[in-house]
Amino acid sequence: MTATIMLAPKPDIALHAYLAMLGGDGQGWLEVRYRTRRGMRTLFYPARGRSRQLAAMIRRVSEHSDVYIGCAIRGERAGDKDAVAGSWVAWAELDTKDAINRLASFTPAPTMLISSGTPGHMHAYWALTERASADAIEDANKRLAYAVGGDPVCFDSTRILRPPATRNHKHTPALPVQLEEACAARRYSLEELIDGLELPPAPVTPGIGGERTHVEDDADLLTISPDVYVPALTGVSEIGRSRKICCPIHKERTPSLHVYPSAEQGWFCFGCRRGGSIFDLASYLWQLDTKGPEFVELKERLRELFR
């Protein structure tokens, strides 16, 4: 990749440029996940040294399955926050036309802009001149999302996103994930990147009966009202009188996800026929399983969101 802006590069070039950006100085591991019939499979590749094999594997698997890569470097072969050894990028997920329009005039401009395969959804990355800690990158991601109107819950350092040159199999037929724009010269110190950017206001999370929801353990998570956790996880401003919103799991124009008033009832989408508890919704949105190590990670993210 050159220092000039690249528009719609060839898939192999795009994928190698993306992996090089995430890998930084080559120290640590890149986490890769993809769906199988038995659930999500997780692999770890050196941040440098096996990029050709990694790229070939990603291209091959993506023909029949969704593939995701951890944005931050792993210091060990694990996917939880304790394993994150820092990040060479900051990022924001843009799921609305307003957010994409705001990014177009935002300074500093992102290093890479990737369409996620869902129409109107983009991922923006800002490459850093030095590796930032997990906490520092989460702080930066929150500020960036707030500034450009990105998804407010996609700031976590354990975030996995779709790499370019793959396919989004949520759609039939599967749609391409593409690198839309890149400029290698756009590299920023963390201080330069977040200079003047504000943190979002602390969320007020009223629980059932109007009391604030306070989470200390897993049991508390299951008591949070769907009126609270559905907006927090999906980014909708509020639940209206109809108690229906557009389902974020599948593409639709007419709202079909019904938000029930009690935690016991939860939520249900009459379009894709999915539903359940706060765990189920987070599982679909974050591509994490509700059993095993991924369930531990899912609950940790929810506790962080509602603490």
PDB file of C-alpha atoms in Angstrom:
ATOM      1  CA  MET A   1       0.000   0.000   0.000  1.00  0.00           C
ATOM      2  CA  THR A   2       1.373   3.413  -0.949  1.00  0.00           C
ATOM      3  CA  ALA A   3       1.095   6.665   0.953  1.00  0.00           C
ATOM      4  CA  THR A   4      -1.576   7.885  -1.418  1.00  0.00           C
ATOM      5  CA  ILE A   5      -5.287   7.221  -1.053  1.00  0.00           C
ATOM      6  CA  MET A   6      -6.311   3.854  -2.433  1.00  0.00           C
ATOM      7  CA  LEU A   7      -9.873   3.364  -3.666  1.00  0.00           C
ATOM      8  CA  ALA A   8     -11.351  -0.135  -4.060  1.00  0.00           C
ATOM      9  CA  PRO A   9      -7.990  -1.970  -4.228  1.00  0.00           C
ATOM     10  CA  LYS A  10      -7.706  -5.602  -5.269  1.00  0.00           C
ATOM     11  CA  PRO A  11      -8.942  -7.947  -2.503  1.00  0.00           C
ATOM     12  CA  ASP A  12      -5.566  -9.584  -1.791  1.00  0.00           C
ATOM     13  CA  ILE A  13      -3.829  -6.202  -1.532  1.00  0.00           C
ATOM     14  CA  ALA A  14      -6.577  -4.919   0.738  1.00  0.00           C
ATOM     15  CA  LEU A  15      -6.391  -7.898   3.078  1.00  0.00           C
ATOM     16  CA  HIS A  16      -2.585  -7.812   3.373  1.00  0.00           C
ATOM     17  CA  ALA A  17      -2.649  -4.055   4.042  1.00  0.00           C
ATOM     18  CA  TYR A  18      -5.295  -4.567   6.728  1.00  0.00           C
ATOM     19  CA  LEU A  19      -3.363  -7.350   8.472  1.00  0.00           C
ATOM     20  CA  ALA A  20      -0.161  -5.282   8.377  1.00  0.00           C
ATOM     21  CA  MET A  21      -1.968  -2.328   9.960  1.00  0.00           C
ATOM     22  CA  LEU A  22      -3.349  -4.454  12.811  1.00  0.00           C
ATOM     23  CA  GLY A  23      -0.027  -6.256  13.309  1.00  0.00           C
ATOM     24  CA  GLY A  24       2.010  -3.103  13.922  1.00  0.00           C
ATOM     25  CA  ASP A  25       5.539  -4.017  14.974  1.00  0.00           C
ATOM     26  CA  GLY A  26       4.785  -7.726  14.635  1.00  0.00           C
ATOM     27  CA  GLN A  27       4.884  -8.556  18.346  1.00  0.00           C
ATOM     28  CA  GLY A  28       2.021 -10.706  19.646  1.00  0.00           C
ATOM     29  CA  TRP A  29      -0.847 -12.609  18.084  1.00  0.00           C
ATOM     30  CA  LEU A  30      -3.777 -11.893  15.787  1.00  0.00           C
ATOM     31  CA  GLU A  31      -7.001 -13.605  16.857  1.00  0.00           C
ATOM     32  CA  VAL A  32      -9.178 -15.053  14.095  1.00  0.00           C
ATOM     33  CA  ARG A  33     -12.670 -16.472  14.557  1.00  0.00           C
ATOM     34  CA  TYR A  34     -15.043 -18.085  12.138  1.00  0.00           C
ATOM     35  CA  ARG A  35     -18.322 -19.950  12.311  1.00  0.00           C
ATOM     36  CA  THR A  36     -18.592 -23.702  12.034  1.00  0.00           C
ATOM     37  CA  ARG A  37     -21.531 -26.042  12.484  1.00  0.00           C
ATOM     38  CA  ARG A  38     -20.369 -26.624  16.059  1.00  0.00           C
ATOM     39  CA  GLY A  39     -20.024 -22.922  16.903  1.00  0.00           C
ATOM     40  CA  MET A  40     -17.241 -20.369  16.659  1.00  0.00           C
ATOM     41  CA  ARG A  41     -13.687 -21.598  16.125  1.00  0.00           C
ATOM     42  CA  THR A  42     -10.771 -19.472  17.332  1.00  0.00           C
ATOM     43  CA  LEU A  43      -7.244 -19.484  15.907  1.00  0.00           C
ATOM     44  CA  PHE A  44      -4.161 -17.390  16.688  1.00  0.00           C
ATOM     45  CA  TYR A  45      -1.526 -16.334  14.156  1.00  0.00           C
ATOM     46  CA  PRO A  46       1.719 -14.424  14.763  1.00  0.00           C
ATOM     47  CA  ALA A  47       1.239 -10.742  14.032  1.00  0.00           C
ATOM     48  CA  ARG A  48       4.136 -11.096  11.582  1.00  0.00           C
ATOM     49  CA  GLY A  49       5.711 -14.038   9.815  1.00  0.00           C
ATOM     50  CA  ARG A  50       2.708 -16.016   8.573  1.00  0.00           C
ATOM     51  CA  SER A  51       0.696 -13.291   6.888  1.00  0.00           C
ATOM     52  CA  ARG A  52       0.448 -15.152   3.583  1.00  0.00           C
ATOM     53  CA  GLN A  53      -0.877 -18.297   5.239  1.00  0.00           C
ATOM     54  CA  LEU A  54      -3.289 -16.243   7.345  1.00  0.00           C
ATOM     55  CA  ALA A  55      -4.582 -14.301   4.345  1.00  0.00           C
ATOM     56  CA  ALA A  56      -5.033 -17.493   2.317  1.00  0.00           C
ATOM     57  CA  MET A  57      -6.926 -19.152   5.175  1.00  0.00           C
ATOM     58  CA  ILE A  58      -9.200 -16.127   5.602  1.00  0.00           C
ATOM     59  CA  ARG A  59     -10.021 -15.974   1.892  1.00  0.00           C
ATOM     60  CA  ARG A  60     -10.715 -19.713   1.749  1.00  0.00           C
ATOM     61  CA  VAL A  61     -12.913 -19.906   4.862  1.00  0.00           C
ATOM     62  CA  SER A  62     -14.835 -16.731   4.013  1.00  0.00           C
ATOM     63  CA  GLU A  63     -16.304 -18.382   0.947  1.00  0.00           C
ATOM     64  CA  HIS A  64     -18.608 -20.393   3.202  1.00  0.00           C
ATOM     65  CA  SER A  65     -18.432 -18.773   6.652  1.00  0.00           C
ATOM     66  CA  ASP A  66     -18.278 -15.446   8.491  1.00  0.00           C
ATOM     67  CA  VAL A  67     -14.707 -14.540   9.497  1.00  0.00           C
ATOM     68  CA  TYR A  68     -13.678 -12.034  12.175  1.00  0.00           C
ATOM     69  CA  ILE A  69     -10.334 -10.674  13.401  1.00  0.00           C
ATOM     70  CA  GLY A  70      -9.494  -9.098  16.741  1.00  0.00           C
ATOM     71  CA  CYS A  71      -8.643  -5.434  16.204  1.00  0.00           C
ATOM     72  CA  ALA A  72      -6.176  -5.394  19.111  1.00  0.00           C
ATOM     73  CA  ILE A  73      -3.031  -7.488  19.525  1.00  0.00           C
ATOM     74  CA  ARG A  74      -3.205 -10.487  21.851  1.00  0.00           C
ATOM     75  CA  GLY A  75      -0.227 -11.085  24.092  1.00  0.00           C
ATOM     76  CA  GLU A  76      -1.223 -14.717  24.569  1.00  0.00           C
ATOM     77  CA  ARG A  77      -3.495 -17.188  22.832  1.00  0.00           C
ATOM     78  CA  ALA A  78      -6.742 -16.070  24.456  1.00  0.00           C
ATOM     79  CA  GLY A  79      -9.557 -13.707  23.564  1.00  0.00           C
ATOM     80  CA  ASP A  80     -10.441 -11.989  26.840  1.00  0.00           C
ATOM     81  CA  LYS A  81      -9.315  -8.520  27.903  1.00  0.00           C
ATOM     82  CA  ASP A  82      -6.500  -9.889  30.064  1.00  0.00           C
ATOM     83  CA  ALA A  83      -4.947 -11.290  26.880  1.00  0.00           C
ATOM     84  CA  VAL A  84      -4.998  -7.940  25.038  1.00  0.00           C
ATOM     85  CA  ALA A  85      -1.475  -6.578  24.779  1.00  0.00           C
ATOM     86  CA  GLY A  86      -2.501  -3.257  23.247  1.00  0.00           C
ATOM     87  CA  SER A  87      -3.589  -2.015  19.854  1.00  0.00           C
ATOM     88  CA  TRP A  88      -2.035  -0.334  16.818  1.00  0.00           C
ATOM     89  CA  VAL A  89      -5.436   1.005  15.733  1.00  0.00           C
ATOM     90  CA  ALA A  90      -8.453   2.815  17.110  1.00  0.00           C
ATOM     91  CA  TRP A  91     -11.810   2.181  15.462  1.00  0.00           C
ATOM     92  CA  ALA A  92     -15.494   3.069  15.197  1.00  0.00           C
ATOM     93  CA  GLU A  93     -18.461   1.148  13.789  1.00  0.00           C
ATOM     94  CA  LEU A  94     -20.792   3.292  11.694  1.00  0.00           C
ATOM     95  CA  ASP A  95     -24.293   1.872  11.261  1.00  0.00           C
ATOM     96  CA  THR A  96     -26.252   4.948  10.160  1.00  0.00           C
ATOM     97  CA  LYS A  97     -26.183   7.361   7.232  1.00  0.00           C
ATOM     98  CA  ASP A  98     -25.723  10.243   9.674  1.00  0.00           C
ATOM     99  CA  ALA A  99     -22.587   8.655  11.138  1.00  0.00           C
ATOM    100  CA  ILE A 100     -21.074   8.088   7.698  1.00  0.00           C
ATOM    101  CA  ASN A 101     -21.827  11.689   6.725  1.00  0.00           C
ATOM    102  CA  ARG A 102     -20.244  12.973   9.931  1.00  0.00           C
ATOM    103  CA  LEU A 103     -17.132  10.876   9.345  1.00  0.00           C
ATOM    104  CA  ALA A 104     -16.691  12.447   5.890  1.00  0.00           C
ATOM    105  CA  SER A 105     -15.974  15.822   7.499  1.00  0.00           C
ATOM    106  CA  PHE A 106     -14.228  14.486  10.610  1.00  0.00           C
ATOM    107  CA  THR A 107     -10.611  15.347  11.359  1.00  0.00           C
ATOM    108  CA  PRO A 108      -8.313  13.473  11.604  1.00  0.00           C
ATOM    109  CA  ALA A 109      -9.416  11.303   8.701  1.00  0.00           C
ATOM    110  CA  PRO A 110      -9.333   7.506   9.166  1.00  0.00           C
ATOM    111  CA  THR A 111      -6.534   5.377   7.769  1.00  0.00           C
ATOM    112  CA  MET A 112      -8.922   2.746   6.435  1.00  0.00           C
ATOM    113  CA  LEU A 113     -12.630   2.678   5.722  1.00  0.00           C
ATOM    114  CA  ILE A 114     -14.239  -0.733   5.236  1.00  0.00           C
ATOM    115  CA  SER A 115     -17.790  -1.590   4.217  1.00  0.00           C
ATOM    116  CA  SER A 116     -18.952  -4.460   6.446  1.00  0.00           C
ATOM    117  CA  GLY A 117     -21.131  -6.220   3.876  1.00  0.00           C
ATOM    118  CA  THR A 118     -24.374  -4.884   5.366  1.00  0.00           C
ATOM    119  CA  PRO A 119     -25.509  -1.945   3.198  1.00  0.00           C
ATOM    120  CA  GLY A 120     -24.842   1.381   4.889  1.00  0.00           C
ATOM    121  CA  HIS A 121     -22.574  -0.108   7.576  1.00  0.00           C
ATOM    122  CA  MET A 122     -18.882   0.854   7.721  1.00  0.00           C
ATOM    123  CA  HIS A 123     -15.851   0.308   9.950  1.00  0.00           C
ATOM    124  CA  ALA A 124     -13.363   3.165  10.308  1.00  0.00           C
ATOM    125  CA  TYR A 125      -9.793   2.595  11.541  1.00  0.00           C
ATOM    126  CA  TRP A 126      -7.147   5.082  12.638  1.00  0.00           C
ATOM    127  CA  ALA A 127      -3.587   3.670  12.611  1.00  0.00           C
ATOM    128  CA  LEU A 128      -1.372   4.692  15.533  1.00  0.00           C
ATOM    129  CA  THR A 129       2.319   5.549  15.623  1.00  0.00           C
ATOM    130  CA  GLU A 130       2.734   3.587  18.874  1.00  0.00           C
ATOM    131  CA  ARG A 131       0.877   0.691  20.451  1.00  0.00           C
ATOM    132  CA  ALA A 132      -1.783   1.863  22.936  1.00  0.00           C
ATOM    133  CA  SER A 133      -2.879  -0.041  26.026  1.00  0.00           C
ATOM    134  CA  ALA A 134      -6.255  -1.775  26.172  1.00  0.00           C
ATOM    135  CA  ASP A 135      -7.707   0.858  28.519  1.00  0.00           C
ATOM    136  CA  ALA A 136      -6.328   3.744  26.438  1.00  0.00           C
ATOM    137  CA  ILE A 137      -7.766   2.339  23.219  1.00  0.00           C
ATOM    138  CA  GLU A 138     -11.185   1.818  24.797  1.00  0.00           C
ATOM    139  CA  ASP A 139     -11.159   5.434  25.957  1.00  0.00           C
ATOM    140  CA  ALA A 140     -10.211   6.592  22.438  1.00  0.00           C
ATOM    141  CA  ASN A 141     -12.861   4.406  20.804  1.00  0.00           C
ATOM    142  CA  LYS A 142     -15.565   5.849  23.054  1.00  0.00           C
ATOM    143  CA  ARG A 143     -14.520   9.393  22.116  1.00  0.00           C
ATOM    144  CA  LEU A 144     -14.388   8.604  18.395  1.00  0.00           C
ATOM    145  CA  ALA A 145     -17.799   6.911  18.411  1.00  0.00           C
ATOM    146  CA  TYR A 146     -19.324   9.856  20.258  1.00  0.00           C
ATOM    147  CA  ALA A 147     -17.744  12.354  17.860  1.00  0.00           C
ATOM    148  CA  VAL A 148     -18.913  10.692  14.638  1.00  0.00           C
ATOM    149  CA  GLY A 149     -22.156   9.112  15.851  1.00  0.00           C
ATOM    150  CA  GLY A 150     -20.815   5.550  15.787  1.00  0.00           C
ATOM    151  CA  ASP A 151     -22.089   2.543  17.701  1.00  0.00           C
ATOM    152  CA  PRO A 152     -21.481   3.418  21.386  1.00  0.00           C
ATOM    153  CA  VAL A 153     -21.103  -0.171  22.615  1.00  0.00           C
ATOM    154  CA  CYS A 154     -18.411  -1.244  20.121  1.00  0.00           C
ATOM    155  CA  PHE A 155     -15.461   0.307  21.965  1.00  0.00           C
ATOM    156  CA  ASP A 156     -14.107  -2.763  23.763  1.00  0.00           C
ATOM    157  CA  SER A 157     -10.507  -3.808  23.210  1.00  0.00           C
ATOM    158  CA  THR A 158     -11.575  -7.432  22.608  1.00  0.00           C
ATOM    159  CA  ARG A 159     -13.702  -6.395  19.606  1.00  0.00           C
ATOM    160  CA  ILE A 160     -13.625  -8.665  16.563  1.00  0.00           C
ATOM    161  CA  LEU A 161     -14.608  -7.253  13.152  1.00  0.00           C
ATOM    162  CA  ARG A 162     -14.861  -8.529   9.593  1.00  0.00           C
ATOM    163  CA  PRO A 163     -11.664  -8.136   7.537  1.00  0.00           C
ATOM    164  CA  PRO A 164     -11.815  -6.921   3.935  1.00  0.00           C
ATOM    165  CA  ALA A 165     -11.806  -9.454   1.073  1.00  0.00           C
ATOM    166  CA  THR A 166     -14.276 -11.684   2.972  1.00  0.00           C
ATOM    167  CA  ARG A 167     -18.039 -12.181   2.765  1.00  0.00           C
ATOM    168  CA  ASN A 168     -20.884 -11.303   5.100  1.00  0.00           C
ATOM    169  CA  HIS A 169     -23.023 -14.440   5.312  1.00  0.00           C
ATOM    170  CA  LYS A 170     -25.841 -12.760   7.225  1.00  0.00           C
ATOM    171  CA  HIS A 171     -27.221 -12.010   3.777  1.00  0.00           C
ATOM    172  CA  THR A 172     -28.339 -14.324   0.988  1.00  0.00           C
ATOM    173  CA  PRO A 173     -26.411 -14.292  -1.213  1.00  0.00           C
ATOM    174  CA  ALA A 174     -23.439 -13.373   0.949  1.00  0.00           C
ATOM    175  CA  LEU A 175     -22.240  -9.810   0.365  1.00  0.00           C
ATOM    176  CA  PRO A 176     -18.589  -8.706   0.065  1.00  0.00           C
ATOM    177  CA  VAL A 177     -16.689  -6.950   2.844  1.00  0.00           C
ATOM    178  CA  GLN A 178     -14.584  -4.376   1.015  1.00  0.00           C
ATOM    179  CA  LEU A 179     -11.822  -1.897   1.698  1.00  0.00           C
ATOM    180  CA  GLU A 180     -13.299   1.330   0.327  1.00  0.00           C
ATOM    181  CA  GLU A 181     -10.468   3.726   1.099  1.00  0.00           C
ATOM    182  CA  ALA A 182      -6.986   3.597   2.597  1.00  0.00           C
ATOM    183  CA  CYS A 183      -4.103   5.977   3.158  1.00  0.00           C
ATOM    184  CA  ALA A 184      -0.956   4.626   4.824  1.00  0.00           C
ATOM    185  CA  ALA A 185       0.295   8.162   5.511  1.00  0.00           C
ATOM    186  CA  ARG A 186      -2.533   8.674   7.971  1.00  0.00           C
ATOM    187  CA  ARG A 187      -0.902   7.563  11.222  1.00  0.00           C
ATOM    188  CA  TYR A 188      -1.501   9.389  14.466  1.00  0.00           C
ATOM    189  CA  SER A 189      -0.254   9.531  18.003  1.00  0.00           C
ATOM    190  CA  LEU A 190      -3.039   8.684  20.427  1.00  0.00           C
ATOM    191  CA  GLU A 191      -2.845  12.202  21.885  1.00  0.00           C
ATOM    192  CA  GLU A 192      -3.227  13.752  18.436  1.00  0.00           C
ATOM    193  CA  LEU A 193      -6.126  11.472  17.569  1.00  0.00           C
ATOM    194  CA  ILE A 194      -8.292  12.246  20.596  1.00  0.00           C
ATOM    195  CA  ASP A 195      -7.274  15.874  21.080  1.00  0.00           C
ATOM    196  CA  GLY A 196     -10.450  17.842  21.810  1.00  0.00           C
ATOM    197  CA  LEU A 197     -12.751  14.797  21.639  1.00  0.00           C
ATOM    198  CA  GLU A 198     -15.174  14.420  24.528  1.00  0.00           C
ATOM    199  CA  LEU A 199     -16.214  11.270  26.317  1.00  0.00           C
ATOM    200  CA  PRO A 200     -19.921  10.436  25.962  1.00  0.00           C
ATOM    201  CA  PRO A 201     -22.122  11.265  28.946  1.00  0.00           C
ATOM    202  CA  ALA A 202     -22.348   8.511  31.519  1.00  0.00           C
ATOM    203  CA  PRO A 203     -25.369   6.369  30.634  1.00  0.00           C
ATOM    204  CA  VAL A 204     -28.377   6.487  32.892  1.00  0.00           C
ATOM    205  CA  THR A 205     -29.740   2.965  32.997  1.00  0.00           C
ATOM    206  CA  PRO A 206     -33.115   2.998  34.767  1.00  0.00           C
ATOM    207  CA  GLY A 207     -34.239  -0.476  35.769  1.00  0.00           C
ATOM    208  CA  ILE A 208     -37.686  -1.843  36.434  1.00  0.00           C
ATOM    209  CA  GLY A 209     -39.704   0.687  38.400  1.00  0.00           C
ATOM    210  CA  GLY A 210     -37.399   3.554  37.396  1.00  0.00           C
ATOM    211  CA  GLU A 211     -34.546   2.589  39.722  1.00  0.00           C
ATOM    212  CA  ARG A 212     -30.996   2.612  38.471  1.00  0.00           C
ATOM    213  CA  THR A 213     -29.676  -0.768  37.364  1.00  0.00           C
ATOM    214  CA  HIS A 214     -26.505  -1.768  39.188  1.00  0.00           C
ATOM    215  CA  VAL A 215     -24.754  -4.942  38.124  1.00  0.00           C
ATOM    216  CA  GLU A 216     -22.458  -6.837  40.454  1.00  0.00           C
ATOM    217  CA  ASP A 217     -22.881 -10.445  39.308  1.00  0.00           C
ATOM    218  CA  ASP A 218     -24.364 -12.556  36.513  1.00  0.00           C
ATOM    219  CA  ALA A 219     -27.726 -12.869  38.255  1.00  0.00           C
ATOM    220  CA  ASP A 220     -28.081  -9.075  38.218  1.00  0.00           C
ATOM    221  CA  LEU A 221     -27.683  -9.076  34.442  1.00  0.00           C
ATOM    222  CA  LEU A 222     -30.812 -11.175  34.066  1.00  0.00           C
ATOM    223  CA  THR A 223     -32.851  -8.650  36.075  1.00  0.00           C
ATOM    224  CA  ILE A 224     -32.139  -5.728  33.711  1.00  0.00           C
ATOM    225  CA  SER A 225     -35.280  -4.630  31.889  1.00  0.00           C
ATOM    226  CA  PRO A 226     -35.363  -5.107  28.093  1.00  0.00           C
ATOM    227  CA  ASP A 227     -36.335  -1.417  27.953  1.00  0.00           C
ATOM    228  CA  VAL A 228     -32.782  -0.790  29.198  1.00  0.00           C
ATOM    229  CA  TYR A 229     -30.590  -3.424  27.592  1.00  0.00           C
ATOM    230  CA  VAL A 230     -32.128  -3.437  24.113  1.00  0.00           C
ATOM    231  CA  PRO A 231     -31.371   0.293  23.496  1.00  0.00           C
ATOM    232  CA  ALA A 232     -27.942  -0.053  25.136  1.00  0.00           C
ATOM    233  CA  LEU A 233     -26.950  -2.980  22.906  1.00  0.00           C
ATOM    234  CA  THR A 234     -28.555  -1.861  19.642  1.00  0.00           C
ATOM    235  CA  GLY A 235     -27.991   1.905  19.836  1.00  0.00           C
ATOM    236  CA  VAL A 236     -31.666   2.881  19.386  1.00  0.00           C
ATOM    237  CA  SER A 237     -32.587   6.011  21.322  1.00  0.00           C
ATOM    238  CA  GLU A 238     -35.619   4.568  23.095  1.00  0.00           C
ATOM    239  CA  ILE A 239     -38.384   2.001  22.908  1.00  0.00           C
ATOM    240  CA  GLY A 240     -41.530   3.627  21.484  1.00  0.00           C
ATOM    241  CA  ARG A 241     -45.207   2.948  22.137  1.00  0.00           C
ATOM    242  CA  SER A 242     -45.312   0.082  19.662  1.00  0.00           C
ATOM    243  CA  ARG A 243     -42.460  -1.595  21.597  1.00  0.00           C
ATOM    244  CA  LYS A 244     -40.958  -2.614  18.249  1.00  0.00           C
ATOM    245  CA  ILE A 245     -37.637  -1.732  16.630  1.00  0.00           C
ATOM    246  CA  CYS A 246     -35.878  -2.783  13.435  1.00  0.00           C
ATOM    247  CA  CYS A 247     -34.031  -6.004  14.149  1.00  0.00           C
ATOM    248  CA  PRO A 248     -30.225  -5.514  14.100  1.00  0.00           C
ATOM    249  CA  ILE A 249     -29.658  -9.212  13.409  1.00  0.00           C
ATOM    250  CA  HIS A 250     -31.159  -9.249   9.925  1.00  0.00           C
ATOM    251  CA  LYS A 251     -31.922  -6.642   7.265  1.00  0.00           C
ATOM    252  CA  GLU A 252     -35.437  -5.180   7.377  1.00  0.00           C
ATOM    253  CA  ARG A 253     -37.328  -1.936   6.847  1.00  0.00           C
ATOM    254  CA  THR A 254     -40.426  -2.638   8.946  1.00  0.00           C
ATOM    255  CA  PRO A 255     -39.715  -3.078  12.688  1.00  0.00           C
ATOM    256  CA  SER A 256     -40.311  -6.662  13.772  1.00  0.00           C
ATOM    257  CA  LEU A 257     -38.281  -7.029  16.985  1.00  0.00           C
ATOM    258  CA  HIS A 258     -40.691  -6.759  19.920  1.00  0.00           C
ATOM    259  CA  VAL A 259     -39.318  -5.549  23.251  1.00  0.00           C
ATOM    260  CA  TYR A 260     -41.328  -6.984  26.137  1.00  0.00           C
ATOM    261  CA  PRO A 261     -41.727  -5.059  29.404  1.00  0.00           C
ATOM    262  CA  SER A 262     -40.201  -7.656  31.728  1.00  0.00           C
ATOM    263  CA  ALA A 263     -36.804  -9.322  31.901  1.00  0.00           C
ATOM    264  CA  GLU A 264     -38.514 -12.706  32.066  1.00  0.00           C
ATOM    265  CA  GLN A 265     -40.195 -12.114  28.681  1.00  0.00           C
ATOM    266  CA  GLY A 266     -37.142 -10.506  27.060  1.00  0.00           C
ATOM    267  CA  TRP A 267     -37.352  -9.839  23.321  1.00  0.00           C
ATOM    268  CA  PHE A 268     -38.435 -11.621  20.153  1.00  0.00           C
ATOM    269  CA  CYS A 269     -38.073 -10.863  16.437  1.00  0.00           C
ATOM    270  CA  PHE A 270     -41.047 -12.000  14.366  1.00  0.00           C
ATOM    271  CA  GLY A 271     -38.943 -11.630  11.215  1.00  0.00           C
ATOM    272  CA  CYS A 272     -35.937 -13.886  11.880  1.00  0.00           C
ATOM    273  CA  ARG A 273     -37.688 -15.816  14.702  1.00  0.00           C
ATOM    274  CA  ARG A 274     -34.911 -15.156  17.190  1.00  0.00           C
ATOM    275  CA  GLY A 275     -35.417 -14.055  20.773  1.00  0.00           C
ATOM    276  CA  GLY A 276     -34.514 -14.586  24.395  1.00  0.00           C
ATOM    277  CA  SER A 277     -32.645 -12.824  27.183  1.00  0.00           C
ATOM    278  CA  ILE A 278     -29.968 -10.145  27.414  1.00  0.00           C
ATOM    279  CA  PHE A 279     -27.404 -12.918  26.900  1.00  0.00           C
ATOM    280  CA  ASP A 280     -29.023 -14.059  23.653  1.00  0.00           C
ATOM    281  CA  LEU A 281     -29.183 -10.547  22.177  1.00  0.00           C
ATOM    282  CA  ALA A 282     -25.570  -9.814  23.094  1.00  0.00           C
ATOM    283  CA  SER A 283     -24.566 -13.183  21.647  1.00  0.00           C
ATOM    284  CA  TYR A 284     -26.113 -12.407  18.251  1.00  0.00           C
ATOM    285  CA  LEU A 285     -24.702  -8.864  18.112  1.00  0.00           C
ATOM    286  CA  TRP A 286     -21.207  -9.641  19.385  1.00  0.00           C
ATOM    287  CA  GLN A 287     -20.804 -13.049  17.684  1.00  0.00           C
ATOM    288  CA  LEU A 288     -20.019 -14.743  20.997  1.00  0.00           C
ATOM    289  CA  ASP A 289     -21.335 -18.133  22.086  1.00  0.00           C
ATOM    290  CA  THR A 290     -23.521 -18.545  25.197  1.00  0.00           C
ATOM    291  CA  LYS A 291     -21.380 -21.358  26.542  1.00  0.00           C
ATOM    292  CA  GLY A 292     -17.744 -21.974  27.317  1.00  0.00           C
ATOM    293  CA  PRO A 293     -15.017 -19.281  27.350  1.00  0.00           C
ATOM    294  CA  GLU A 294     -16.944 -17.043  24.936  1.00  0.00           C
ATOM    295  CA  PHE A 295     -19.868 -16.886  27.392  1.00  0.00           C
ATOM    296  CA  VAL A 296     -17.461 -15.758  30.111  1.00  0.00           C
ATOM    297  CA  GLU A 297     -16.264 -12.979  27.812  1.00  0.00           C
ATOM    298  CA  LEU A 298     -19.847 -12.023  26.908  1.00  0.00           C
ATOM    299  CA  LYS A 299     -20.827 -11.647  30.558  1.00  0.00           C
ATOM    300  CA  GLU A 300     -17.693  -9.618  31.290  1.00  0.00           C
ATOM    301  CA  ARG A 301     -18.602  -7.188  28.502  1.00  0.00           C
ATOM    302  CA  LEU A 302     -22.153  -6.849  29.801  1.00  0.00           C
ATOM    303  CA  ARG A 303     -20.957  -6.191  33.354  1.00  0.00           C
ATOM    304  CA  GLU A 304     -18.621  -3.502  31.982  1.00  0.00           C
ATOM    305  CA  LEU A 305     -21.492  -1.911  30.065  1.00  0.00           C
ATOM    306  CA  PHE A 306     -23.895  -1.827  33.005  1.00  0.00           C
ATOM    307  CA  ARG A 307     -21.583  -1.380  35.973  1.00  0.00           C
TER     308      ARG A 307
END
